[in-house]
Amino acid sequence: MIDFALHRLKGKDCLTLTDFSSEEIKELVELAAALKQKHQTGEKNNTLQGKVLALLFDKASTRTRVSFAVGMVQLGGHFLELSQKDLQYGRGESLADTARTLSGYVDAIMIRTFDQQMVEELAKYATIPVINGLTDLYHPCQTLADLLTLKEEKGDLSKQKVTYLGDGNNVLHSLMHGAAAVGMHLAISTPSGYEPLPKVWEETEKIAEQTGAKITFHYDPIEAVQEADAVYTDVWASMGQEEEKEKRKLDFKDYQVNEALMKHAKPNAIFMHCLPAYRGLEVSAGIIDGPQSVVFSQAENRLHAQKALLLALLQ
């Protein structure tokens, strides 16, 4: 089941999508689609029997927590769920020592935390794969699920235009990497002061030069959604930014995805959101709960995309 390119991923880390080639990202999406089809037919897969995944959570989680745990069980493996209060690194033990210790017990580590540097340090000292389940800078697992969703809904990824509206955050950073890798047109629209990081722009443009992807930026959200096949948004204030919530409401008020804005996209455009969502802020209830919304298919696809990633890194 593992395609040729994915054989090269065994034992690797997934810290950002730049860890993988364009070919590997495309094959991960293809594998996720195949795993989903087999799951829907009830076919069992015990490929990871005897493998154990450590799940480290420093942030609250619904989709990441459940999808990784269920995914590991569906592949025949096991998981341990841990937090800072469960481990000594929450009391001052070094990450290096934690990484070395866990490497002797489990087969991979998934960590969901704030600081990207923490994930990178864990990977530096671990001798097993480390998966970034989310940091303040990147959310690679979400993008793999997004690409699977877009493939299911719209077909050839290289022929799609996706518009992202809102905050230049971790979800957008990984989406930029993923969109560039598969050759799509990603139009980005954020308020002034909330643009994606220059470093991520540079990485994305370098990938796009190789794949023919088109990455554009527009301060005007109406301009950005013209002829879009999909319109994507995220919360205006992420975890850790709650004190900025009122200011962000004002700064982002013109970036709400609502019925009026969606009329500027293609008539059959879909609406995407990584969840959790706040109706009446970044999206109207009529859009997220309406016929154009695919947000719960997108959420389910976290399971299948992460199973593909686990197989590629551990098989």
Tab-separated table of C-alpha atoms in Angstrom:
chain	number	residue	atom	x	y	z
A	1	MET	CA	0.000	0.000	0.000
A	2	ILE	CA	2.914	2.378	0.641
A	3	ASP	CA	3.880	4.024	-2.648
A	4	PHE	CA	7.450	4.293	-3.864
A	5	ALA	CA	8.148	7.851	-2.708
A	6	LEU	CA	6.773	7.136	0.753
A	7	HIS	CA	9.280	4.358	1.429
A	8	ARG	CA	11.834	7.136	1.865
A	9	LEU	CA	9.870	8.568	4.792
A	10	LYS	CA	10.362	5.664	7.184
A	11	GLY	CA	11.882	6.990	10.401
A	12	LYS	CA	11.658	10.651	9.363
A	13	ASP	CA	10.121	13.518	11.337
A	14	CYS	CA	7.152	15.641	10.304
A	15	LEU	CA	7.916	19.070	11.750
A	16	THR	CA	6.700	21.094	8.753
A	17	LEU	CA	5.599	20.031	5.277
A	18	THR	CA	8.936	21.274	3.950
A	19	ASP	CA	10.334	18.041	5.423
A	20	PHE	CA	8.693	16.268	2.472
A	21	SER	CA	9.066	16.583	-1.293
A	22	SER	CA	6.142	17.541	-3.522
A	23	GLU	CA	5.979	13.934	-4.719
A	24	GLU	CA	5.851	12.631	-1.141
A	25	ILE	CA	3.046	15.035	-0.184
A	26	LYS	CA	0.985	13.996	-3.206
A	27	GLU	CA	1.510	10.323	-2.378
A	28	LEU	CA	0.521	10.898	1.260
A	29	VAL	CA	-2.763	12.360	0.008
A	30	GLU	CA	-3.270	9.397	-2.343
A	31	LEU	CA	-2.550	6.972	0.490
A	32	ALA	CA	-4.980	8.794	2.777
A	33	ALA	CA	-7.696	8.498	0.122
A	34	ALA	CA	-7.017	4.760	-0.241
A	35	LEU	CA	-7.085	4.239	3.534
A	36	LYS	CA	-10.387	6.113	3.767
A	37	GLN	CA	-11.924	3.930	1.072
A	38	LYS	CA	-10.790	0.757	2.817
A	39	HIS	CA	-12.095	2.064	6.147
A	40	GLN	CA	-15.498	2.741	4.604
A	41	THR	CA	-15.705	-0.830	3.313
A	42	GLY	CA	-14.814	-2.200	6.752
A	43	GLU	CA	-11.461	-3.620	5.700
A	44	LYS	CA	-9.112	-4.109	8.646
A	45	ASN	CA	-5.492	-2.943	8.648
A	46	ASN	CA	-3.149	-4.137	11.397
A	47	THR	CA	0.055	-2.920	9.773
A	48	LEU	CA	1.204	-1.105	12.925
A	49	GLN	CA	0.500	-3.985	15.302
A	50	GLY	CA	2.896	-3.783	18.232
A	51	LYS	CA	3.757	-0.121	17.577
A	52	VAL	CA	3.144	2.518	20.256
A	53	LEU	CA	2.579	6.243	19.671
A	54	ALA	CA	3.138	8.760	22.489
A	55	LEU	CA	0.701	11.700	22.321
A	56	LEU	CA	2.027	14.799	24.120
A	57	PHE	CA	-0.464	17.628	24.658
A	58	ASP	CA	0.411	21.068	25.988
A	59	LYS	CA	-2.659	22.554	24.252
A	60	ALA	CA	-6.328	21.641	24.366
A	61	SER	CA	-7.373	19.406	21.490
A	62	THR	CA	-10.385	17.671	19.983
A	63	ARG	CA	-9.566	16.666	16.397
A	64	THR	CA	-5.819	16.090	16.868
A	65	ARG	CA	-6.286	14.092	20.067
A	66	VAL	CA	-9.082	11.849	18.834
A	67	SER	CA	-7.879	11.338	15.261
A	68	PHE	CA	-4.354	10.277	16.230
A	69	ALA	CA	-5.599	7.978	18.988
A	70	VAL	CA	-8.297	6.367	16.846
A	71	GLY	CA	-6.002	6.215	13.829
A	72	MET	CA	-3.326	4.342	15.743
A	73	VAL	CA	-5.884	1.841	17.061
A	74	GLN	CA	-7.373	1.317	13.597
A	75	LEU	CA	-3.894	0.494	12.287
A	76	GLY	CA	-3.451	-2.151	14.999
A	77	GLY	CA	-1.183	-0.095	17.265
A	78	HIS	CA	-1.461	1.530	20.674
A	79	PHE	CA	-1.129	5.032	22.089
A	80	LEU	CA	-0.198	6.743	25.349
A	81	GLU	CA	-1.690	10.163	26.053
A	82	LEU	CA	0.542	12.446	28.128
A	83	SER	CA	0.847	16.083	29.160
A	84	GLN	CA	3.411	18.261	30.925
A	85	LYS	CA	1.891	17.403	34.274
A	86	ASP	CA	2.390	13.706	33.522
A	87	LEU	CA	6.048	13.980	32.498
A	88	GLN	CA	9.103	15.354	34.222
A	89	TYR	CA	9.794	17.935	31.489
A	90	GLY	CA	6.902	19.836	33.059
A	91	ARG	CA	9.051	20.041	36.222
A	92	GLY	CA	12.313	20.993	34.580
A	93	GLU	CA	13.773	17.827	33.038
A	94	SER	CA	15.400	18.746	29.740
A	95	LEU	CA	13.662	18.013	26.459
A	96	ALA	CA	16.814	16.228	25.344
A	97	ASP	CA	16.536	13.765	28.215
A	98	THR	CA	12.795	13.385	27.645
A	99	ALA	CA	13.356	12.649	23.948
A	100	ARG	CA	16.056	10.082	24.635
A	101	THR	CA	13.963	8.374	27.311
A	102	LEU	CA	10.786	8.171	25.230
A	103	SER	CA	12.800	6.828	22.294
A	104	GLY	CA	13.491	3.720	24.349
A	105	TYR	CA	9.822	3.091	25.101
A	106	VAL	CA	7.683	4.093	22.095
A	107	ASP	CA	7.922	4.073	18.304
A	108	ALA	CA	6.920	7.681	17.570
A	109	ILE	CA	5.965	10.919	19.320
A	110	MET	CA	3.185	13.311	18.345
A	111	ILE	CA	3.353	16.645	20.165
A	112	ARG	CA	0.855	19.516	20.182
A	113	THR	CA	2.375	22.559	21.850
A	114	PHE	CA	3.033	26.283	21.526
A	115	ASP	CA	6.695	26.670	20.606
A	116	GLN	CA	7.997	25.295	17.301
A	117	GLN	CA	11.498	25.297	18.765
A	118	MET	CA	10.343	22.806	21.384
A	119	VAL	CA	9.199	20.379	18.688
A	120	GLU	CA	12.478	20.788	16.813
A	121	GLU	CA	14.524	20.172	19.957
A	122	LEU	CA	12.518	17.062	20.760
A	123	ALA	CA	13.182	15.775	17.225
A	124	LYS	CA	16.882	16.613	17.475
A	125	TYR	CA	17.437	14.246	20.389
A	126	ALA	CA	14.808	11.569	19.676
A	127	THR	CA	15.824	8.517	17.675
A	128	ILE	CA	12.202	7.907	16.610
A	129	PRO	CA	9.877	9.973	14.381
A	130	VAL	CA	8.458	13.163	15.886
A	131	ILE	CA	5.213	14.549	14.453
A	132	ASN	CA	4.154	18.169	14.847
A	133	GLY	CA	0.484	18.008	15.848
A	134	LEU	CA	0.370	21.826	15.973
A	135	THR	CA	2.546	24.711	17.094
A	136	ASP	CA	2.087	28.458	16.954
A	137	LEU	CA	3.944	28.450	13.614
A	138	TYR	CA	2.764	25.355	11.723
A	139	HIS	CA	-0.040	22.797	11.453
A	140	PRO	CA	1.163	20.285	8.831
A	141	CYS	CA	-1.292	17.515	9.728
A	142	GLN	CA	-4.217	19.856	9.112
A	143	THR	CA	-2.956	20.684	5.632
A	144	LEU	CA	-2.689	17.018	4.668
A	145	ALA	CA	-6.364	16.627	5.599
A	146	ASP	CA	-7.200	19.821	3.688
A	147	LEU	CA	-5.541	18.520	0.533
A	148	LEU	CA	-7.438	15.238	0.840
A	149	THR	CA	-10.705	17.168	1.217
A	150	LEU	CA	-9.978	19.350	-1.801
A	151	LYS	CA	-9.088	16.297	-3.883
A	152	GLU	CA	-12.353	14.595	-2.923
A	153	GLU	CA	-14.498	17.654	-3.555
A	154	LYS	CA	-12.793	19.223	-6.570
A	155	GLY	CA	-10.469	16.679	-8.185
A	156	ASP	CA	-7.089	17.653	-9.629
A	157	LEU	CA	-5.372	19.777	-6.966
A	158	SER	CA	-3.237	21.615	-9.516
A	159	LYS	CA	-6.351	23.044	-11.200
A	160	GLN	CA	-7.911	24.565	-8.102
A	161	LYS	CA	-7.957	28.055	-6.684
A	162	VAL	CA	-8.259	28.192	-2.904
A	163	THR	CA	-8.715	31.496	-1.095
A	164	TYR	CA	-7.653	31.814	2.525
A	165	LEU	CA	-9.082	34.754	4.487
A	166	GLY	CA	-8.128	35.968	7.954
A	167	ASP	CA	-5.100	35.612	10.176
A	168	GLY	CA	-1.654	34.763	8.795
A	169	ASN	CA	-1.285	31.972	11.335
A	170	ASN	CA	-0.018	28.408	11.696
A	171	VAL	CA	-2.824	26.964	9.554
A	172	LEU	CA	-2.035	29.361	6.714
A	173	HIS	CA	1.721	28.750	6.957
A	174	SER	CA	1.289	25.008	6.424
A	175	LEU	CA	-1.409	25.547	3.798
A	176	MET	CA	1.059	27.695	1.858
A	177	HIS	CA	3.629	24.889	1.906
A	178	GLY	CA	1.037	22.298	0.877
A	179	ALA	CA	-0.578	24.394	-1.868
A	180	ALA	CA	2.806	25.155	-3.384
A	181	ALA	CA	3.777	21.468	-3.286
A	182	VAL	CA	0.727	20.312	-5.248
A	183	GLY	CA	0.793	23.193	-7.745
A	184	MET	CA	-2.476	24.923	-6.909
A	185	HIS	CA	-3.399	28.618	-6.863
A	186	LEU	CA	-3.623	29.881	-3.286
A	187	ALA	CA	-4.930	33.414	-2.853
A	188	ILE	CA	-4.291	34.899	0.589
A	189	SER	CA	-6.093	37.862	2.133
A	190	THR	CA	-5.280	39.239	5.587
A	191	PRO	CA	-5.576	42.661	7.214
A	192	SER	CA	-2.459	44.767	7.336
A	193	GLY	CA	-0.212	43.594	10.144
A	194	TYR	CA	-1.469	40.004	10.045
A	195	GLU	CA	0.383	38.759	6.964
A	196	PRO	CA	2.158	35.367	6.945
A	197	LEU	CA	5.798	35.346	7.993
A	198	PRO	CA	8.404	36.397	5.371
A	199	LYS	CA	10.304	33.157	6.030
A	200	VAL	CA	7.257	31.121	5.025
A	201	TRP	CA	6.762	33.271	1.909
A	202	GLU	CA	10.339	32.569	0.862
A	203	GLU	CA	9.970	28.827	1.405
A	204	THR	CA	6.655	28.782	-0.449
A	205	GLU	CA	7.942	30.712	-3.442
A	206	LYS	CA	10.912	28.370	-3.747
A	207	ILE	CA	8.573	25.350	-3.847
A	208	ALA	CA	6.202	27.089	-6.274
A	209	GLU	CA	9.039	27.722	-8.709
A	210	GLN	CA	9.440	23.955	-9.030
A	211	THR	CA	5.759	23.008	-9.209
A	212	GLY	CA	4.158	25.880	-11.094
A	213	ALA	CA	1.943	26.832	-8.163
A	214	LYS	CA	0.562	30.356	-7.968
A	215	ILE	CA	0.564	32.076	-4.576
A	216	THR	CA	-0.992	35.553	-4.517
A	217	PHE	CA	-1.721	38.112	-1.815
A	218	HIS	CA	-4.629	40.573	-1.642
A	219	TYR	CA	-5.615	42.951	1.137
A	220	ASP	CA	-9.079	43.154	-0.454
A	221	PRO	CA	-11.024	39.978	0.487
A	222	ILE	CA	-13.502	40.419	-2.379
A	223	GLU	CA	-10.650	40.515	-4.877
A	224	ALA	CA	-9.125	37.415	-3.282
A	225	VAL	CA	-12.242	35.233	-3.581
A	226	GLN	CA	-12.928	35.929	-7.253
A	227	GLU	CA	-13.390	32.595	-9.083
A	228	ALA	CA	-12.312	30.593	-6.030
A	229	ASP	CA	-13.099	26.872	-5.935
A	230	ALA	CA	-12.808	26.882	-2.149
A	231	VAL	CA	-12.878	29.583	0.526
A	232	TYR	CA	-11.013	28.808	3.752
A	233	THR	CA	-10.860	30.651	7.047
A	234	ASP	CA	-9.780	30.100	10.642
A	235	VAL	CA	-10.467	31.712	14.003
A	236	TRP	CA	-9.395	35.334	14.343
A	237	ALA	CA	-7.822	34.773	17.779
A	238	SER	CA	-5.968	31.485	18.241
A	239	MET	CA	-5.088	29.830	21.553
A	240	GLY	CA	-2.811	32.152	23.485
A	241	GLN	CA	-4.219	35.283	21.777
A	242	GLU	CA	-7.395	35.632	23.838
A	243	GLU	CA	-6.322	39.017	25.229
A	244	GLU	CA	-6.290	40.355	21.641
A	245	LYS	CA	-9.810	39.156	20.890
A	246	GLU	CA	-11.603	42.523	20.948
A	247	LYS	CA	-8.944	44.262	18.866
A	248	ARG	CA	-8.972	41.437	16.346
A	249	LYS	CA	-12.757	41.653	16.012
A	250	LEU	CA	-12.300	45.204	14.709
A	251	ASP	CA	-9.281	44.440	12.548
A	252	PHE	CA	-10.911	41.426	10.880
A	253	LYS	CA	-14.504	42.661	10.535
A	254	ASP	CA	-14.280	42.896	6.726
A	255	TYR	CA	-12.874	39.357	6.444
A	256	GLN	CA	-15.885	37.401	7.655
A	257	VAL	CA	-16.890	34.624	5.268
A	258	ASN	CA	-20.593	35.222	4.771
A	259	GLU	CA	-23.247	34.902	2.073
A	260	ALA	CA	-22.317	38.208	0.433
A	261	LEU	CA	-18.630	37.332	0.196
A	262	MET	CA	-19.226	33.791	-1.080
A	263	LYS	CA	-21.193	35.199	-4.024
A	264	HIS	CA	-17.878	36.431	-5.456
A	265	ALA	CA	-16.455	32.880	-5.538
A	266	LYS	CA	-17.538	30.251	-8.051
A	267	PRO	CA	-21.191	29.193	-7.643
A	268	ASN	CA	-20.097	25.682	-6.623
A	269	ALA	CA	-17.322	26.866	-4.293
A	270	ILE	CA	-16.940	24.988	-1.021
A	271	PHE	CA	-16.323	26.466	2.434
A	272	MET	CA	-13.514	25.117	4.607
A	273	HIS	CA	-12.508	25.698	8.233
A	274	CYS	CA	-10.091	23.707	10.413
A	275	LEU	CA	-12.382	24.105	13.491
A	276	PRO	CA	-13.238	25.043	16.149
A	277	ALA	CA	-15.312	27.815	14.574
A	278	TYR	CA	-17.077	30.835	16.024
A	279	ARG	CA	-20.299	31.571	14.167
A	280	GLY	CA	-20.881	35.275	13.780
A	281	LEU	CA	-17.155	36.085	13.871
A	282	GLU	CA	-14.942	34.606	11.132
A	283	VAL	CA	-17.906	32.874	9.442
A	284	SER	CA	-21.661	33.321	9.367
A	285	ALA	CA	-23.871	30.503	10.600
A	286	GLY	CA	-25.555	30.357	7.199
A	287	ILE	CA	-22.281	29.476	5.481
A	288	ILE	CA	-20.732	27.017	7.924
A	289	ASP	CA	-24.053	25.208	8.418
A	290	GLY	CA	-25.105	25.559	4.786
A	291	PRO	CA	-24.757	23.356	1.682
A	292	GLN	CA	-21.372	24.767	0.654
A	293	SER	CA	-19.693	23.770	3.907
A	294	VAL	CA	-17.438	20.700	4.013
A	295	VAL	CA	-15.987	21.367	7.459
A	296	PHE	CA	-17.016	18.053	9.003
A	297	SER	CA	-15.708	16.020	6.068
A	298	GLN	CA	-12.529	18.055	6.493
A	299	ALA	CA	-12.454	17.165	10.195
A	300	GLU	CA	-13.006	13.460	9.483
A	301	ASN	CA	-10.172	13.561	6.971
A	302	ARG	CA	-7.743	14.358	9.786
A	303	LEU	CA	-8.135	10.683	10.738
A	304	HIS	CA	-7.302	9.307	7.303
A	305	ALA	CA	-4.482	11.769	6.562
A	306	GLN	CA	-2.826	11.010	9.887
A	307	LYS	CA	-3.140	7.282	9.350
A	308	ALA	CA	-1.304	7.761	6.049
A	309	LEU	CA	1.412	9.741	7.821
A	310	LEU	CA	1.785	7.141	10.573
A	311	LEU	CA	2.087	4.337	8.039
A	312	ALA	CA	4.681	6.208	6.011
A	313	LEU	CA	6.840	7.065	9.038
A	314	LEU	CA	6.498	3.753	10.879
A	315	GLN	CA	5.953	0.953	8.344
